[in-house]
mmCIF file of C-alpha atoms and ligand atoms in Angstrom:
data_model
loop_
_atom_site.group_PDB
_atom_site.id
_atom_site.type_symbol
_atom_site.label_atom_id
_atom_site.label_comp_id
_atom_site.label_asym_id
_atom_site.label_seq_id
_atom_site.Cartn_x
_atom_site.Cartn_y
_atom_site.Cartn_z
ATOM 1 C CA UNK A 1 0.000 0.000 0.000
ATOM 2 C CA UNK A 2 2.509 2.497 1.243
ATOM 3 C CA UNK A 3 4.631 1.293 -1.635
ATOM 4 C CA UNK A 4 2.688 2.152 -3.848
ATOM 5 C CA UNK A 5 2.130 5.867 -2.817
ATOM 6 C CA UNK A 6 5.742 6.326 -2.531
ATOM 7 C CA UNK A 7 5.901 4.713 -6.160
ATOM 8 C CA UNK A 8 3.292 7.447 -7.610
ATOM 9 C CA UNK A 9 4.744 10.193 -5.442
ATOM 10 C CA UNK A 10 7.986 9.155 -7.691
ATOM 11 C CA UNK A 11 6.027 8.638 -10.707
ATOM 12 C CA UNK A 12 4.133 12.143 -10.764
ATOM 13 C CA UNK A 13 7.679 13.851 -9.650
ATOM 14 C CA UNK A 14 9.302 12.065 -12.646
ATOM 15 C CA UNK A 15 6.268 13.021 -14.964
ATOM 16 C CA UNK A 16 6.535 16.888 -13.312
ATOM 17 C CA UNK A 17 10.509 16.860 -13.767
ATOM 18 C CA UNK A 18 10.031 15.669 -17.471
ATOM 19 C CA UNK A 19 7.666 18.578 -18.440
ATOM 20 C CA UNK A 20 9.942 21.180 -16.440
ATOM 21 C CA UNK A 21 12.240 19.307 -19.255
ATOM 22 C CA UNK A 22 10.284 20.227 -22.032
ATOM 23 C CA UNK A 23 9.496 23.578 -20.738
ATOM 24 C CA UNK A 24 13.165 24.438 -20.533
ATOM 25 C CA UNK A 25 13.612 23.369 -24.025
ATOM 26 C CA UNK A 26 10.972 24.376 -25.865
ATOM 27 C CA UNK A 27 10.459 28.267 -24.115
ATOM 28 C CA UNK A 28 9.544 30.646 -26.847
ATOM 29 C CA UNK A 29 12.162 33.713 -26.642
ATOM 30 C CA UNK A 30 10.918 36.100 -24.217
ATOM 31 C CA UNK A 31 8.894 33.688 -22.204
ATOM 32 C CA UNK A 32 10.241 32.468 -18.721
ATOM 33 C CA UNK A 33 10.590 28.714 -18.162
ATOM 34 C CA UNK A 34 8.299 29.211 -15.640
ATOM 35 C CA UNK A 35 5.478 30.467 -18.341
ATOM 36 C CA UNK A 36 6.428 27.464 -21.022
ATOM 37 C CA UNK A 37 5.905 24.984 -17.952
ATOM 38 C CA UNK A 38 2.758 26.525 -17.161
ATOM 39 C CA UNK A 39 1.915 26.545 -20.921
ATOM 40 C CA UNK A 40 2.697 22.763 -21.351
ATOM 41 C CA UNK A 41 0.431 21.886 -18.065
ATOM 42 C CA UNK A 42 -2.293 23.431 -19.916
ATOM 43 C CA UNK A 43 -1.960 21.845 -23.247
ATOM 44 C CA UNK A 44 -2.161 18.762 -21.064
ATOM 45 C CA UNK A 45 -5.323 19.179 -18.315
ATOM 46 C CA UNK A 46 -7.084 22.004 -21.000
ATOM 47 C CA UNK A 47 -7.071 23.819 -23.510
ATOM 48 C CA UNK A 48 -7.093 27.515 -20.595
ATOM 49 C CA UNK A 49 -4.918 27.403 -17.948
ATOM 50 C CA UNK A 50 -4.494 23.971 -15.912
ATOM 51 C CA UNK A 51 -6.945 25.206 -13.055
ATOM 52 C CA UNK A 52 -9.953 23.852 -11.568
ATOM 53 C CA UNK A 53 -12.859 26.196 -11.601
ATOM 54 C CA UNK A 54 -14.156 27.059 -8.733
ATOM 55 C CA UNK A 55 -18.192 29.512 -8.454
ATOM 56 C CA UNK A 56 -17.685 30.297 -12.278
ATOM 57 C CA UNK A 57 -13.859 31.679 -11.306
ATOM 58 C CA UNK A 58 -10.282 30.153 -11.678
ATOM 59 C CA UNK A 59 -8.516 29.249 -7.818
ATOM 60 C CA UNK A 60 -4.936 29.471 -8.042
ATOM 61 C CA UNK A 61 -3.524 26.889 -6.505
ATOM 62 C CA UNK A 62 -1.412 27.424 -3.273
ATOM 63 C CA UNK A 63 1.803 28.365 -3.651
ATOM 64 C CA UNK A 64 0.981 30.688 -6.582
ATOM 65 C CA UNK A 65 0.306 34.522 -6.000
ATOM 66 C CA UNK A 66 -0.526 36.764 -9.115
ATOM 67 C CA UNK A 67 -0.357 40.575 -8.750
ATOM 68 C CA UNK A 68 1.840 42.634 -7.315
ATOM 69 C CA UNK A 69 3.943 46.013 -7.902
ATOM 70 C CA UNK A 70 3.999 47.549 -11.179
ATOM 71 C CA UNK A 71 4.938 51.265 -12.191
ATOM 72 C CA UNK A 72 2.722 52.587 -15.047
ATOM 73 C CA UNK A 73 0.680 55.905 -16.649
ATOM 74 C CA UNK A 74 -2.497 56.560 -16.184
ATOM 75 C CA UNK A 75 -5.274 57.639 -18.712
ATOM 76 C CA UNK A 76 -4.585 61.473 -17.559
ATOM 77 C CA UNK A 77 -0.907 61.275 -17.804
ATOM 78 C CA UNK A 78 -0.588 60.490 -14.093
ATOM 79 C CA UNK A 79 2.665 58.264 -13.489
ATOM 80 C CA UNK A 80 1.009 55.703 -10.841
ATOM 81 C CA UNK A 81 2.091 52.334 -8.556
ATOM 82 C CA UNK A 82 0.430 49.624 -6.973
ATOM 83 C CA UNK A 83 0.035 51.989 -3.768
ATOM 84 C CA UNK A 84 -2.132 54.370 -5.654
ATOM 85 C CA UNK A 85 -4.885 51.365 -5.809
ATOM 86 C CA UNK A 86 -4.003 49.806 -2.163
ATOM 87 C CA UNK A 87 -7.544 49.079 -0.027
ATOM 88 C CA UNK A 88 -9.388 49.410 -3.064
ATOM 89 C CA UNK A 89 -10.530 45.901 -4.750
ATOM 90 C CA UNK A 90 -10.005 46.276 -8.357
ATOM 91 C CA UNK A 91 -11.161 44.510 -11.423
ATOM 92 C CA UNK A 92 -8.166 44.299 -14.325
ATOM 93 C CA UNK A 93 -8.240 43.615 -18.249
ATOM 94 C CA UNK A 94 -5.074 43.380 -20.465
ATOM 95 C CA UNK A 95 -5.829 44.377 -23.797
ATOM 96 C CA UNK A 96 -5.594 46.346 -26.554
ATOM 97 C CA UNK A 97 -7.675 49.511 -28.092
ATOM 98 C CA UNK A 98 -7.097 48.577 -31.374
ATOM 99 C CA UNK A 99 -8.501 44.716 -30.792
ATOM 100 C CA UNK A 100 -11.460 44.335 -32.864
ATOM 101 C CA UNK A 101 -13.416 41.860 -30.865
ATOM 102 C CA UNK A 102 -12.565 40.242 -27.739
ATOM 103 C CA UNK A 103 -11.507 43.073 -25.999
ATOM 104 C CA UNK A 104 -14.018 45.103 -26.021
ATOM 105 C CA UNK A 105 -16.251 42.395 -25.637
ATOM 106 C CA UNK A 106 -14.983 41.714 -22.266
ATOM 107 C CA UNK A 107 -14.545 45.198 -21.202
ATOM 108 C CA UNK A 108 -18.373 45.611 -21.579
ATOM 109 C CA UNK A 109 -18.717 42.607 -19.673
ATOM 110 C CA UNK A 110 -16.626 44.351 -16.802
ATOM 111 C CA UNK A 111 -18.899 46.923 -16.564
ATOM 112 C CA UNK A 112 -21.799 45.086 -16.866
ATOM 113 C CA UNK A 113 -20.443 43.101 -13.987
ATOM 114 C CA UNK A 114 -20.344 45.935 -12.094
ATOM 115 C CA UNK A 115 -23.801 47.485 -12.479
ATOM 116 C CA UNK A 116 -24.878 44.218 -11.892
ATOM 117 C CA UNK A 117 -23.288 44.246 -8.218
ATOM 118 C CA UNK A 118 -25.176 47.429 -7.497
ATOM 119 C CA UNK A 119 -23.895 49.452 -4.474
ATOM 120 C CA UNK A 120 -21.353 46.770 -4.204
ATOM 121 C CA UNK A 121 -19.768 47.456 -7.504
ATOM 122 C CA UNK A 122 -18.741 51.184 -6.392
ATOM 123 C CA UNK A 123 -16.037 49.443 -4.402
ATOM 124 C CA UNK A 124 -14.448 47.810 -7.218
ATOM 125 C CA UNK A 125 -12.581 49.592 -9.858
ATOM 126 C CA UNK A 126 -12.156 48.745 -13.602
ATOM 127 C CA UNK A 127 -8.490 48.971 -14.784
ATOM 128 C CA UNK A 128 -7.772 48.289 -18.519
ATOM 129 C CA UNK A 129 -3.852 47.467 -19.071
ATOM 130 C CA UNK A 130 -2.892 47.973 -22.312
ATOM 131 C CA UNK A 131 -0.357 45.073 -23.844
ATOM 132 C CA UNK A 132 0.421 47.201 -26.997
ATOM 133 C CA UNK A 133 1.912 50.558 -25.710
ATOM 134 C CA UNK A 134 3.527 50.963 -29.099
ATOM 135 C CA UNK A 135 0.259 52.526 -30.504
ATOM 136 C CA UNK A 136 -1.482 53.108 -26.870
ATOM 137 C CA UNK A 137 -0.619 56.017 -25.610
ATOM 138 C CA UNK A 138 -2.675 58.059 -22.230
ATOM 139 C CA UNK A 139 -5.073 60.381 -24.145
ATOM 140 C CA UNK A 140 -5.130 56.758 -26.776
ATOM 141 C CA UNK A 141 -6.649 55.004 -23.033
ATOM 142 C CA UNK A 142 -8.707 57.713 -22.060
ATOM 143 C CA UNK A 143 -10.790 57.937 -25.236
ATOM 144 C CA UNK A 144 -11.329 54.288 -25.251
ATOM 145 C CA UNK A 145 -12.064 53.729 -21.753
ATOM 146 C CA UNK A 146 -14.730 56.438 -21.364
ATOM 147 C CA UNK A 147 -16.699 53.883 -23.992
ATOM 148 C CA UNK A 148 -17.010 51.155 -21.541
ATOM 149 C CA UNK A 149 -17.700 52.682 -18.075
ATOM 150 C CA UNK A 150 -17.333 56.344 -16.418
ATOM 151 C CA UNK A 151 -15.115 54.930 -13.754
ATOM 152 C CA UNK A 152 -12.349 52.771 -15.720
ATOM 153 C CA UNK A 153 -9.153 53.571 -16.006
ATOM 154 C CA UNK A 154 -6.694 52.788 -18.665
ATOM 155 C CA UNK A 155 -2.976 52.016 -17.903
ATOM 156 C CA UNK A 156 0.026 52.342 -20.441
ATOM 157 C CA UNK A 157 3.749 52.647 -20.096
ATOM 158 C CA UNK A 158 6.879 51.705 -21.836
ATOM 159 C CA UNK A 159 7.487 48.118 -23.229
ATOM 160 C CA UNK A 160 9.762 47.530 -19.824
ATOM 161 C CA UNK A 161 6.799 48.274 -17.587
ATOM 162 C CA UNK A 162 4.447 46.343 -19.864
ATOM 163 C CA UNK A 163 5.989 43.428 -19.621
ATOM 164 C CA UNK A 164 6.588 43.453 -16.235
ATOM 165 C CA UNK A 165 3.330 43.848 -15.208
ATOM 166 C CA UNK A 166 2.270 41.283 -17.830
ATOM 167 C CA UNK A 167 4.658 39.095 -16.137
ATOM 168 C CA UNK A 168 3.511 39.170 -12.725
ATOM 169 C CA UNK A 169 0.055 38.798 -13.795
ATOM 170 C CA UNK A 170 1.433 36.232 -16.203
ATOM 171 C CA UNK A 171 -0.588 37.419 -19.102
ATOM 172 C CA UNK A 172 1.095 36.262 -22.618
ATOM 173 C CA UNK A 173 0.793 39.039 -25.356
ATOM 174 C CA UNK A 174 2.733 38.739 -28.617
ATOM 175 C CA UNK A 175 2.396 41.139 -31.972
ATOM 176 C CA UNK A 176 1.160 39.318 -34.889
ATOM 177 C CA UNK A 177 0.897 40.649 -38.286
ATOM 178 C CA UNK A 178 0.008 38.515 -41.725
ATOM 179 C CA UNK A 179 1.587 39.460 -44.964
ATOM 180 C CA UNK A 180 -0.873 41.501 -46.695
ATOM 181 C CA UNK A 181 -1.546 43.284 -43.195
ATOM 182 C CA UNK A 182 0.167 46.963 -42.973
ATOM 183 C CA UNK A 183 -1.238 47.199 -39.444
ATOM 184 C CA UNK A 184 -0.578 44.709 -36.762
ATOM 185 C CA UNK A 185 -2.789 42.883 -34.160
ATOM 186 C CA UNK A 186 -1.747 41.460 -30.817
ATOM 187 C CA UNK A 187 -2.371 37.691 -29.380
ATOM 188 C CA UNK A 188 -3.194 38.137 -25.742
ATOM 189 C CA UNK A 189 -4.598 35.808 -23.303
ATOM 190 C CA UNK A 190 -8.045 36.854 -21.887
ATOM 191 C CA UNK A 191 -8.972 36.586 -18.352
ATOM 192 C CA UNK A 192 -10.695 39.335 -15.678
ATOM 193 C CA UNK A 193 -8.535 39.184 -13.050
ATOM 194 C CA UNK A 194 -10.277 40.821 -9.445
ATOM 195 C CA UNK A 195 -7.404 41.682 -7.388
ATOM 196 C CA UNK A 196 -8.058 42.436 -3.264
ATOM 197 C CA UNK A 197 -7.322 45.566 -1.608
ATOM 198 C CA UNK A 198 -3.509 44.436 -1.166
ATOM 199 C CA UNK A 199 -2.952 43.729 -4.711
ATOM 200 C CA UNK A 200 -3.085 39.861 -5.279
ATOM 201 C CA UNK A 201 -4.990 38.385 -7.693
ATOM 202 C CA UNK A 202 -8.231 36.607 -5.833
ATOM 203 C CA UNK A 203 -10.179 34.831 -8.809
ATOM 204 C CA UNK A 204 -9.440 34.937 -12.621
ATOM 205 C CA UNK A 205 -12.857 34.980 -14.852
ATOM 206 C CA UNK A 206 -12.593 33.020 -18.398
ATOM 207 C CA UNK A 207 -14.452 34.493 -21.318
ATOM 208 C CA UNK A 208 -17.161 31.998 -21.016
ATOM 209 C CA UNK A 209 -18.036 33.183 -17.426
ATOM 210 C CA UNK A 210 -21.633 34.883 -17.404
ATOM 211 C CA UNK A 211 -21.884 38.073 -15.786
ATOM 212 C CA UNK A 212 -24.060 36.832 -13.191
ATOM 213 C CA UNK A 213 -21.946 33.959 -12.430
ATOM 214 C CA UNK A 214 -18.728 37.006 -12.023
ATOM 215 C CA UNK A 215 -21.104 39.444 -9.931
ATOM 216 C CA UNK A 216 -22.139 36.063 -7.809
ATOM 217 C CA UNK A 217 -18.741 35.497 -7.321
ATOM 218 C CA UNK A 218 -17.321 38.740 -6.685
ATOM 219 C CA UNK A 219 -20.014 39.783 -3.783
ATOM 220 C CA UNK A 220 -19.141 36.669 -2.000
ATOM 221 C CA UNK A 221 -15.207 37.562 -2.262
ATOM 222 C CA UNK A 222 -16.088 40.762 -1.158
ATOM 223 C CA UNK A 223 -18.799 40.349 1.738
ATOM 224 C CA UNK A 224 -15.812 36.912 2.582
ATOM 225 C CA UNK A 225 -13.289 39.427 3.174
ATOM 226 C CA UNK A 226 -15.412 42.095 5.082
ATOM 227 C CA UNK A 227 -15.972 39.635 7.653
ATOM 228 C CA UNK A 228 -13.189 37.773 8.378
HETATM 229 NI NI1 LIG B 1 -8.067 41.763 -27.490
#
């Protein structure tokens, strides 16, 4: 019995070791190990990200905290940190203004989200973090996030702040441009991402999550932390 535990203890550490393997040699330049393992999990338990579901979000798993400092610009030109948005709960997209579908799709879900929470929504805020600061410059962010809701607010910055911030909120974002194409899109991975009043990342939302199912989800984060 205990034997064969210990057996598929080794087994699943062999298996885990193997696809650290693969991770290390198959990285894409400019992605971390870390993100290629992550990547390879996925391709393996699902075609999103290798976590189970949990109230219509995505639970991290222990051991993993998303979120964190970043330096970046605000819609009004305003240079701000992760201690401009401390004690407020926040609700984050990384996109682009130039995307011509899912993007704003899911920004007009955030907001929906919100109205949908009522009173409870005015504690959240809607941040929209642009992965393409190339063509997305502050007065760029503030026209396009005045579409989606009075209160969101659009971050840019230079490529080095980008990607960090990208980084720690492991979001993948890569140009892509076919021949004919003069202009360029971006690939970007798509979650909502509500962070807590100290900056981590509490529950990531998939595109297929219904705004009812996110406004369910964030009241009880939100009346769970009040509480405790
Ligand atoms: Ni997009």
């Amino acid at each position: 019995m205990f034997r064969v535990i210990r057996y598929s203890a080794v087994a699943l550490l062999a298996a885990l070791a193997g696809l650290w393997g693969l991770a290390w040699f198959s990285h894409a330049p400019g992605q971390s190990v870390g993100e290629a393992f992550a990547q390879r999990l996925a391709q393996i338990f699902g075609q999103d990200m290798a976590l189970p579901a949990v109230e219509g979000g995505v639970q991290l798993p222990p051991g993993i905290t998303l979120g964190g400092a970043f330096s970046l610009t605000r819609q009004d030109g305003v240079a701000v940190t992760e201690a401009d948005y401390a004690g407020q709960w926040l609700l984050v997209y990384f996109g682009f203004t130039y995307c011509p579908d899912v993007c704003p799709t899911e920004l007009g879900r955030m907001s929906d989200t919100i109205d949908a929470l009522g009173p409870a929504g005015e504690r959240l805020t809607p941040i929209f973090i642009t992965i393409d600061p190339e063509r997305d410059g502050a007065a760029q962010m503030a026209d396009y996030v005045s579409r989606f809701h009075p209160r969101m607010q659009g971050l840019t910055g230079n490529a080095q702040q980008i990607a960090e911030v990208a980084r720690r909120y492991r979001v993948y974002y890569a140009k892509s441009r076919t021949q004919n194409m003069t202009e360029y899109l971006m690939d970007h991975s798509s979650f909502i991402y509500l962070v807590d009043p100290i900056g981590r990342v509490r529950t990531l939302f998939r595109t297929d999550t219904s705004v009812e199912i996110m406004a369910r989800t964030i009241a009880n984060q939100l009346r769970s932390l009040t509480s405790s």
